[in-house]
Short mmCIF file of C-alpha atoms in Angstrom, two decimals:
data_model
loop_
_atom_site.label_atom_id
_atom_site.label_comp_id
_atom_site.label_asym_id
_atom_site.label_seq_id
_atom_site.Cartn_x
_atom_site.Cartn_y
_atom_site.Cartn_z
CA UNK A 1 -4.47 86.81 60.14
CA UNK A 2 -4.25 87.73 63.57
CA UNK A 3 -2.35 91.26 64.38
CA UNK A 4 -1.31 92.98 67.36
CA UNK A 5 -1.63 96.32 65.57
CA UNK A 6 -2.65 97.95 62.23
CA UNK A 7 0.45 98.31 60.50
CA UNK A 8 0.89 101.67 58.48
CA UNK A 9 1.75 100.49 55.31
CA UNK A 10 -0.47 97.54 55.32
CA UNK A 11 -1.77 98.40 51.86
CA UNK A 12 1.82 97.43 50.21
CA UNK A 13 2.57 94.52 52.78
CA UNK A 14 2.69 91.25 51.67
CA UNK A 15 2.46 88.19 53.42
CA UNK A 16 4.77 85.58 51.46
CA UNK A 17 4.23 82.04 51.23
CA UNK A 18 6.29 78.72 51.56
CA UNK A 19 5.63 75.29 50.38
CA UNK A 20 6.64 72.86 53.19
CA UNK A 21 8.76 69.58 51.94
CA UNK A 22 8.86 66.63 54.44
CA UNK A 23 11.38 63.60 54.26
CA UNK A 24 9.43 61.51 56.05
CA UNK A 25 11.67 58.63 56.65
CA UNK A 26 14.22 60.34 57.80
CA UNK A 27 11.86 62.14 60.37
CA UNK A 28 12.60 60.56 64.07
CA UNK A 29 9.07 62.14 65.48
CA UNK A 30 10.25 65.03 68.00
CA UNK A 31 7.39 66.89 67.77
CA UNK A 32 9.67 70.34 67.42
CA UNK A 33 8.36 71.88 64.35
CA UNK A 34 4.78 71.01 65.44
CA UNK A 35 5.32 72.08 68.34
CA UNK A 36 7.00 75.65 67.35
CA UNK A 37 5.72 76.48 64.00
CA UNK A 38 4.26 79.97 64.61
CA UNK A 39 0.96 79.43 62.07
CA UNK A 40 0.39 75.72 63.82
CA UNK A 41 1.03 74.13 60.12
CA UNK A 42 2.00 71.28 60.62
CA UNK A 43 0.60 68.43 62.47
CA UNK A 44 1.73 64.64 64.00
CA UNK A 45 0.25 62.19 61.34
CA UNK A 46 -1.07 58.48 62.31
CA UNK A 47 1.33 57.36 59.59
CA UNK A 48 4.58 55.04 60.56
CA UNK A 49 7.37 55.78 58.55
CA UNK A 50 10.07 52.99 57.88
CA UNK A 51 11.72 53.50 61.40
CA UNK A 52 8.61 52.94 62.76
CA UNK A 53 7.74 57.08 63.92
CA UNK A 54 5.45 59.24 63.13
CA UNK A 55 6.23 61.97 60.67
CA UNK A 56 4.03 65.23 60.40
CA UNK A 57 2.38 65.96 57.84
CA UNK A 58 1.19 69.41 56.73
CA UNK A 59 -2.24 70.63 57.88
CA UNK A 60 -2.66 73.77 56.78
CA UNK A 61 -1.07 73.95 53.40
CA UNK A 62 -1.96 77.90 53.02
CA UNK A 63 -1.00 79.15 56.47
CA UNK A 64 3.09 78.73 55.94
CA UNK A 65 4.49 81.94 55.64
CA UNK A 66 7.39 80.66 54.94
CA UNK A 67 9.56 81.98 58.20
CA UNK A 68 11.82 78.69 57.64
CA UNK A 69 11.97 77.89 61.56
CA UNK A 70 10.89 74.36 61.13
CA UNK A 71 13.74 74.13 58.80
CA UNK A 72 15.81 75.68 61.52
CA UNK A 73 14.77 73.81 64.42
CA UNK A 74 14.68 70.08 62.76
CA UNK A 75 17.19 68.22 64.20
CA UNK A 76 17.15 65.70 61.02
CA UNK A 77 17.61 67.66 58.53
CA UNK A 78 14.03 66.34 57.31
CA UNK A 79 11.76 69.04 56.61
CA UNK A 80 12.84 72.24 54.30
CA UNK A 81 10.52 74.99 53.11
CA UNK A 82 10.93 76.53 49.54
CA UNK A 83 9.23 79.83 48.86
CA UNK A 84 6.03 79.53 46.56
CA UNK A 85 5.96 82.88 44.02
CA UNK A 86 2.26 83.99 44.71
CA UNK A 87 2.11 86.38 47.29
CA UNK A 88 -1.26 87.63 49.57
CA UNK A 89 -1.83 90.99 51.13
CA UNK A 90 -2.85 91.20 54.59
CA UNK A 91 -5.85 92.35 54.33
CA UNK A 92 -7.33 89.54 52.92
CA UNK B 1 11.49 55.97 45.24
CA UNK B 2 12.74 57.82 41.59
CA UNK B 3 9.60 60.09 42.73
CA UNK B 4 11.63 61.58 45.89
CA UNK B 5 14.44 61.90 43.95
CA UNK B 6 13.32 63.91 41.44
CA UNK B 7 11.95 66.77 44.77
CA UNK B 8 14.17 69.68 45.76
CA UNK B 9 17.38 68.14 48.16
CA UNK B 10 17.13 69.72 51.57
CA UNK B 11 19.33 73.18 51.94
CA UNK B 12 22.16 72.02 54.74
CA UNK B 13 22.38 68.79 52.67
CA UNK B 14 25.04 70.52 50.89
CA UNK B 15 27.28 70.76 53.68
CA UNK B 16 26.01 67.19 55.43
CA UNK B 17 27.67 64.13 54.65
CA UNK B 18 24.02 62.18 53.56
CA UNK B 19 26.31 58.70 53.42
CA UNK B 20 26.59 58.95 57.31
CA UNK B 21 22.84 60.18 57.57
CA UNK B 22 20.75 59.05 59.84
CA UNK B 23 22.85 60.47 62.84
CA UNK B 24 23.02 58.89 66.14
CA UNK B 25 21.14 61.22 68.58
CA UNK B 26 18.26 60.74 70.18
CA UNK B 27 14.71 61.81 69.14
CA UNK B 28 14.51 65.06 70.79
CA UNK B 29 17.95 65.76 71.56
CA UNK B 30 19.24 69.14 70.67
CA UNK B 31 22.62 68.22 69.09
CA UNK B 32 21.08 68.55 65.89
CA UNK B 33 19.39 71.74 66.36
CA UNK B 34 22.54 72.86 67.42
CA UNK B 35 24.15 71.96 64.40
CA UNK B 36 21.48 73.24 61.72
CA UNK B 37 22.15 76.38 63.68
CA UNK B 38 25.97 76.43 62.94
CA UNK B 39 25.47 74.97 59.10
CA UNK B 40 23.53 78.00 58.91
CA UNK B 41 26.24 80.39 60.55
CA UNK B 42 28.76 78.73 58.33
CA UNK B 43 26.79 79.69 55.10
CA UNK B 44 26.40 83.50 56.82
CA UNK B 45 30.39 84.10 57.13
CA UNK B 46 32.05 85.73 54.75
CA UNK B 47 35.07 82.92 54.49
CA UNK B 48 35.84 80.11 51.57
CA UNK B 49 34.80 76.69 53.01
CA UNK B 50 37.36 75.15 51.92
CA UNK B 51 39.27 76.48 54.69
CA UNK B 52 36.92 75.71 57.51
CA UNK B 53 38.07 73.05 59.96
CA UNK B 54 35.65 71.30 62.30
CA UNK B 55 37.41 69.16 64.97
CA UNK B 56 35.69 67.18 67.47
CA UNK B 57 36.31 64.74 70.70
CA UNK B 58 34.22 61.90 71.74
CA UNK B 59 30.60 61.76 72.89
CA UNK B 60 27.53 62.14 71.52
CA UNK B 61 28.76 65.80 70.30
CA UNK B 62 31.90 64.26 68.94
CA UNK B 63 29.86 62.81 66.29
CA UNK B 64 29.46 66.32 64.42
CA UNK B 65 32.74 66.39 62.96
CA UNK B 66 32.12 63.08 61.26
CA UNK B 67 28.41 64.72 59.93
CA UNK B 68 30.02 67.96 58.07
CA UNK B 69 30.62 67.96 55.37
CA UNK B 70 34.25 70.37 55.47
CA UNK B 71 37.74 69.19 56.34
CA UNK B 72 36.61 67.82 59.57
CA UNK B 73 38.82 65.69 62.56
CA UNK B 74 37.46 63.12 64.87
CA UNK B 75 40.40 62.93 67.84
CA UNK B 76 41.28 60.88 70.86
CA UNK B 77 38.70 62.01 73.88
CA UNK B 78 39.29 65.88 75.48
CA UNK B 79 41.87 66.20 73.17
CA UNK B 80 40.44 68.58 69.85
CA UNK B 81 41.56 71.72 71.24
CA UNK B 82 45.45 71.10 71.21
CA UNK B 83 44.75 69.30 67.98
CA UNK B 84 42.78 72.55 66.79
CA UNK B 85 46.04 74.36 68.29
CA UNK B 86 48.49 72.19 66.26
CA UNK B 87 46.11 72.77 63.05
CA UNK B 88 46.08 76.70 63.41
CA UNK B 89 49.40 77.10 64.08
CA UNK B 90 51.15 75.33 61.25
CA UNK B 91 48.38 76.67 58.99
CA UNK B 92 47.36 80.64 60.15
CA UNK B 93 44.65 80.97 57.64
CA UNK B 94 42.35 78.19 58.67
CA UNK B 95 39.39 79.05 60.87
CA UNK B 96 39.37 76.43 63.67
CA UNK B 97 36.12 75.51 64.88
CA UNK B 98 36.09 72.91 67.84
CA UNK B 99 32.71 71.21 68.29
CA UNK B 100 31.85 69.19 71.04
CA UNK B 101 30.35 68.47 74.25
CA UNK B 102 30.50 69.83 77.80
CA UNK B 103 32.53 66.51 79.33
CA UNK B 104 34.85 66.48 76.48
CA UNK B 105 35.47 70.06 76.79
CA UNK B 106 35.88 70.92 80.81
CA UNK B 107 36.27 67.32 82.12
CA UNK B 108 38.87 65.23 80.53
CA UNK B 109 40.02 68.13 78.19
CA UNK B 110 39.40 71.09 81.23
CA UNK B 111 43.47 71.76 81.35
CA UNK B 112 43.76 72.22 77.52
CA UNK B 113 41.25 74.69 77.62
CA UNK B 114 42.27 76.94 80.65
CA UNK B 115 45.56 77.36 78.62
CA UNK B 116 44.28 77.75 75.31
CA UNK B 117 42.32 80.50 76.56
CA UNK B 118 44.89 82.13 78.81
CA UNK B 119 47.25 82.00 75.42
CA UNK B 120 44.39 83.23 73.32
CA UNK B 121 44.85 80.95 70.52
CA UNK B 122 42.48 81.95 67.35
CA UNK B 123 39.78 79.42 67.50
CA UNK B 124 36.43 79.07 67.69
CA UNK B 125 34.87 76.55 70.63
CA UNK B 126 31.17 75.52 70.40
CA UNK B 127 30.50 73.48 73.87
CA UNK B 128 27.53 71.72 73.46
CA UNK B 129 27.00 71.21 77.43
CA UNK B 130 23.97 68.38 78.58
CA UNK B 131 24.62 68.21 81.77
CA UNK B 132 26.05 64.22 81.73
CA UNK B 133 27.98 62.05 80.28
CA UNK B 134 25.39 60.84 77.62
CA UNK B 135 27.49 58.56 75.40
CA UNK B 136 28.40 56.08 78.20
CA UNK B 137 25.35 56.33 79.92
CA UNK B 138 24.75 59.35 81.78
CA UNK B 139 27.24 59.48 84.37
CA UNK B 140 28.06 62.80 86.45
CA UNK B 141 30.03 65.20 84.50
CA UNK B 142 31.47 68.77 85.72
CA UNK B 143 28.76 70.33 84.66
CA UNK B 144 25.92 68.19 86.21
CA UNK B 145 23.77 70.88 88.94
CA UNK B 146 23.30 69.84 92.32
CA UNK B 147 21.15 67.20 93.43
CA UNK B 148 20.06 66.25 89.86
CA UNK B 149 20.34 62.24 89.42
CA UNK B 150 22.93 60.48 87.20
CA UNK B 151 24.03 56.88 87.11
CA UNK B 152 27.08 57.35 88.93
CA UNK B 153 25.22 59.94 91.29
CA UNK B 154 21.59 57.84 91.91
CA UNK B 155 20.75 59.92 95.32
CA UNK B 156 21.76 63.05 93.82
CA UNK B 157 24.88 65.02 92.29
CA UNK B 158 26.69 66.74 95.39
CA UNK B 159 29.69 68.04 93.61
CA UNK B 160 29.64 72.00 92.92
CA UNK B 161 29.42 72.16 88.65
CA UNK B 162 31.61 74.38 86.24
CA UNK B 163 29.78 77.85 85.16
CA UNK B 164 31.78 77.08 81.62
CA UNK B 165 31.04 81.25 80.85
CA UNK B 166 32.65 81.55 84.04
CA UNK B 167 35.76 79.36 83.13
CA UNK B 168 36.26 80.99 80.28
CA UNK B 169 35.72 84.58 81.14
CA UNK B 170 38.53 83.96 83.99
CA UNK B 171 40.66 82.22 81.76
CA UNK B 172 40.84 84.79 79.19
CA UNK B 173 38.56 83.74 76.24
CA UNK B 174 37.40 87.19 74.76
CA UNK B 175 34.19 86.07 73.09
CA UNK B 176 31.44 83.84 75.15
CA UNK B 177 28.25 83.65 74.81
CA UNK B 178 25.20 81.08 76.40
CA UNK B 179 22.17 80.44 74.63
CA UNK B 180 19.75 77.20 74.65
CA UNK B 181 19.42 75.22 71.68
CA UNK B 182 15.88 76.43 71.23
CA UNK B 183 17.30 80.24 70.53
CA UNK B 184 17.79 79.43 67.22
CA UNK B 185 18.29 82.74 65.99
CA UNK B 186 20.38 84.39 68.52
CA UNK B 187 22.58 81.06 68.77
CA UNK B 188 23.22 81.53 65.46
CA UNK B 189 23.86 85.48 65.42
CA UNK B 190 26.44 84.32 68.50
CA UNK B 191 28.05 81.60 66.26
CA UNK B 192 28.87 84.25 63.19
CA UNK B 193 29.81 86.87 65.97
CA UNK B 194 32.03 84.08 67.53
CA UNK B 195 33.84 82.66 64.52
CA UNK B 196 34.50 86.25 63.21
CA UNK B 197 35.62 87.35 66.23
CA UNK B 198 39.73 86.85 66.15
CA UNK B 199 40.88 84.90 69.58
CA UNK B 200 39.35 82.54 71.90
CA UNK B 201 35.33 82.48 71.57
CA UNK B 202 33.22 80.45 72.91
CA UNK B 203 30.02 79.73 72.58
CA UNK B 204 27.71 77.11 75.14
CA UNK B 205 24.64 75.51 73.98
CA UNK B 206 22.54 74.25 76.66
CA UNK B 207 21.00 70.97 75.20
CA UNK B 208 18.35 68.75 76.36
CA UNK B 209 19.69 65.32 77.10
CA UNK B 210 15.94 62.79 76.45
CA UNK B 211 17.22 59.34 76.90
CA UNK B 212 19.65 59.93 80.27
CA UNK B 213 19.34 62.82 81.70
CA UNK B 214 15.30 63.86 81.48
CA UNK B 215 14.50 60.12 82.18
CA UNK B 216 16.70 59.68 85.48
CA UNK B 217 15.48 63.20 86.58
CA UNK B 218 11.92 62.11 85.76
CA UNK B 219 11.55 65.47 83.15
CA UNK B 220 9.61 64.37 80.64
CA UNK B 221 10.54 63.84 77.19
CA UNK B 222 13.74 66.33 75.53
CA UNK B 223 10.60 68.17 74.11
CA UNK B 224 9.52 69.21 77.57
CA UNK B 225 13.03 69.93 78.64
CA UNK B 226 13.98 71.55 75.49
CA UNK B 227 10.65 73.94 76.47
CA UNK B 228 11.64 74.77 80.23
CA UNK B 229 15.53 75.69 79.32
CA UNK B 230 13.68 78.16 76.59
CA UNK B 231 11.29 79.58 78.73
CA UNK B 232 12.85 79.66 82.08
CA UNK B 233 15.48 81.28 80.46
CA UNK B 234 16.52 85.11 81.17
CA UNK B 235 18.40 87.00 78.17
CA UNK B 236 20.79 89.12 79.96
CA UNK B 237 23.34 90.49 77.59
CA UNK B 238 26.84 91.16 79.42
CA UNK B 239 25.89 89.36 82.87
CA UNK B 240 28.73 89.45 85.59
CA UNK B 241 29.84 85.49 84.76
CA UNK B 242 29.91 85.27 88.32
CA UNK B 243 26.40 84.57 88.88
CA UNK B 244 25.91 82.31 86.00
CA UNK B 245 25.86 79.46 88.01
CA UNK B 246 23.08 76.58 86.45
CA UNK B 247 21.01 75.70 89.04
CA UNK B 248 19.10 72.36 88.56
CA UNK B 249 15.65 73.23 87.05
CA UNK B 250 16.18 76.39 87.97
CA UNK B 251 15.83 79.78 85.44
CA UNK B 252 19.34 80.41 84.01
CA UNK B 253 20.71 83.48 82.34
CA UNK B 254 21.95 83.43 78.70
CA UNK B 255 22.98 85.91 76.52
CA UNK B 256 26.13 87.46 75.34
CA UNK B 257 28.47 87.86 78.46
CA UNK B 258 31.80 88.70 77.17
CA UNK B 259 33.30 90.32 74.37
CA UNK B 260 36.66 92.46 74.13
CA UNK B 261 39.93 92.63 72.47
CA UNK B 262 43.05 90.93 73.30
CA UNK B 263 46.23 90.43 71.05
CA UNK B 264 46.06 86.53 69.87
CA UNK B 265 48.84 83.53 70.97
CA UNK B 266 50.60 84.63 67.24
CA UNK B 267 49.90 88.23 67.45
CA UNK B 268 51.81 88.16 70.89
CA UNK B 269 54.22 85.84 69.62
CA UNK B 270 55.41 88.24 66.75
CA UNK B 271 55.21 91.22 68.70
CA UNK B 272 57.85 89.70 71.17
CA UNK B 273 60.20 88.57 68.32
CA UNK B 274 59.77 91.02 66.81
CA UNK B 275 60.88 93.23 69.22
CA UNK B 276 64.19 90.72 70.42
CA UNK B 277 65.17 89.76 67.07
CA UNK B 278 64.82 93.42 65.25
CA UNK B 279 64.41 93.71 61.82
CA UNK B 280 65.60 90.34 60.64
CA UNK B 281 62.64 88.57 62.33
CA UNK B 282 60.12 87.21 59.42
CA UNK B 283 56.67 87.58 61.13
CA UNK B 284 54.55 84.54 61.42
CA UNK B 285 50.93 83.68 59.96
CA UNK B 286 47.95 85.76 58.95
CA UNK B 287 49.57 86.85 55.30
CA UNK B 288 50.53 84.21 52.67
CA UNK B 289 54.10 85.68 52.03
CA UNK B 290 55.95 82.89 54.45
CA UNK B 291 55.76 80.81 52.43
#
């Protein structure tokens, strides 16, 4: 993970994680979570979905830190994170 | 299909009616953003639901009161905030919320909401403002810059647009705020701090109109749009509303540009009986002994 500066108490920081759910046919292919998702996550995929867009799909299954703006930004209501329980530290 | 079922429902669903779902906006337009922004500031207010009323116009915006789930009212076009009027003042404890769009808002429904501001009446307006008239097919609205193209304006718009912060601020509101729809956060920090805030608040969400307005004006997709509004953008908290003018593809200022304390259209209203009719005047709204 990328950081701008040490942080002091990086021994006891954790960085949580978030398990990305995608209703795909409800997805109308706007590109705004791919295009915003801080940790580039997510991904357009080659896939149609029943109205005929394409839905993302999730690249980079580890790299959600579950920040929930995809969630925030979707203007379908179509993709929702849930928090996983395992945590990593930073340092690794 | 029993598969998908049996995965978590979405969060907002809760407050989304999912019979109505898919909506009717655009790919790309901001409407929705908009809305995921308020579900969320709904869910950060301290106040039972059951007394939350969302009341809408007609356009494209208009559409929101028929997606929430809450006691919600679809009415005739420019007409929600007398009808949000009506609602608060034969019920006091209701928070009002009037959602819809810039030509519902300050065109048809302009007078309505001069006056409702100058009385101060305790509701909450979120102006969704796209720059046209997007239902009927992106015709000049008040709020359409100069020289930008519209149907009814095809060698450019030459009519001076509303500043709605502007409006309001002159008018009396004593909450408004301006963000993007891409400020998620902050747009939805201004919608608690509006719908908290006791009086006329208003809140304008700049939205990126795909189908009419970024295709006439050649802009690129709502994406691309959506992207200049956020980062031409300047955040300047408590900006003189007199230089908030919207410039077309020009940087505009947002931010939190008003916010002060005025007595409210029943506050006023008791305080003046109060003081003709003496003691035997019953006050009016925001206790439940009237009744």
């Amino acid at each position: 993970m990328k950081l701008w500066r040490t942080p002091l108490d990086i021994d006891r920081l954790k960085i949580p994680h978030g398990e990305l759910h995608i209703i795909k046919d409800r997805c109308k292919g706007c590109g705004f979570c791919v295009e915003y998702c801080p940790r580039e996550v997510l991904e357009l995929s080659d896939e149609f979905n029943i109205k005929g867009y394409h839905p993302p799909y999730v690249k980079d299954e580890e790299g959600c830190a579950d920040c929930r703006l995809c969630e925030a930004i979707c203007p379908e209501f179509a993709i929702f994170v849930t928090t996983k329980e395992e945590v990593e530290s930073v340092e690794s | 299909m029993n598969k998908e079922r049996l995965k978590p429902e979405h969060p907002m669903e809760a407050l989304l009616r999912m019979d109505r779902m898919p909506h009717i906006w655009c790919p790309t337009c901001g409407i929705g953003t908009a809305v995921s922004c308020f579900i969320t500031a709904l869910e950060k207010i301290d106040y039972p639901l059951d007394k939350v009323v969302v009341v809408s116009g007609i356009g494209c915006t208009g559409r929101v009161a028929g997606y929430v789930k809450l006691d919600s009212f679809h009415t005739t076009h420019g007409r929600p905030i007398p009808f949000a009027t009506g609602l608060k003042l034969g019920n006091p404890e209701l928070k009002v919320v009037v959602f819809s769009g810039d030509g519902d808002i300050v065109a048809i429904g302009g007078n309505h909401f001069i006056h409702a501001a100058r009385r101060n009446i305790d509701i909450t307006v979120i102006c969704v403002n796209n720059f046209n008239y997007a239902m009927t097919g992106g015709q000049v609205a008040p709020t359409t810059p100069l020289t930008a193209l519209a149907t009814t304006s095809p060698y450019g718009c030459f009519e001076t647009p509303f500043s709605i912060p502007y409006l309001a601020d002159s008018c009396g509101a004593v909450y408004v705020a301006r963000w993007t729809a891409l400020h998620i956060r902050r747009l939805t920090k201004s919608m608690v701090e509006a719908l908290n805030k006791p009086g006329f608040s208003v809140v304008e969400v700049i939205c990126p109109c795909s189908t009419l307005y970024a295709r006439r004006n050649k802009l690129g997709t709502g994406l691309d749009l959506m992207k200049f509004y956020h980062e031409s953008s300047v955040i300047k908290h408590g900006a003189d509303t007199r230089e908030l003018d919207i410039e077309f593809q020009k940087p505009m200022v947002v931010g939190k540009f008003v916010d002060r304390e005025r007595p409210t259209f029943l506050e006023s209203w008791n305080a003046q009986m109060k003081k003709a009719l003496g003691e035997k005047f019953q006050p009016y709204g925001g206790s439940n002994e009237h009744d």
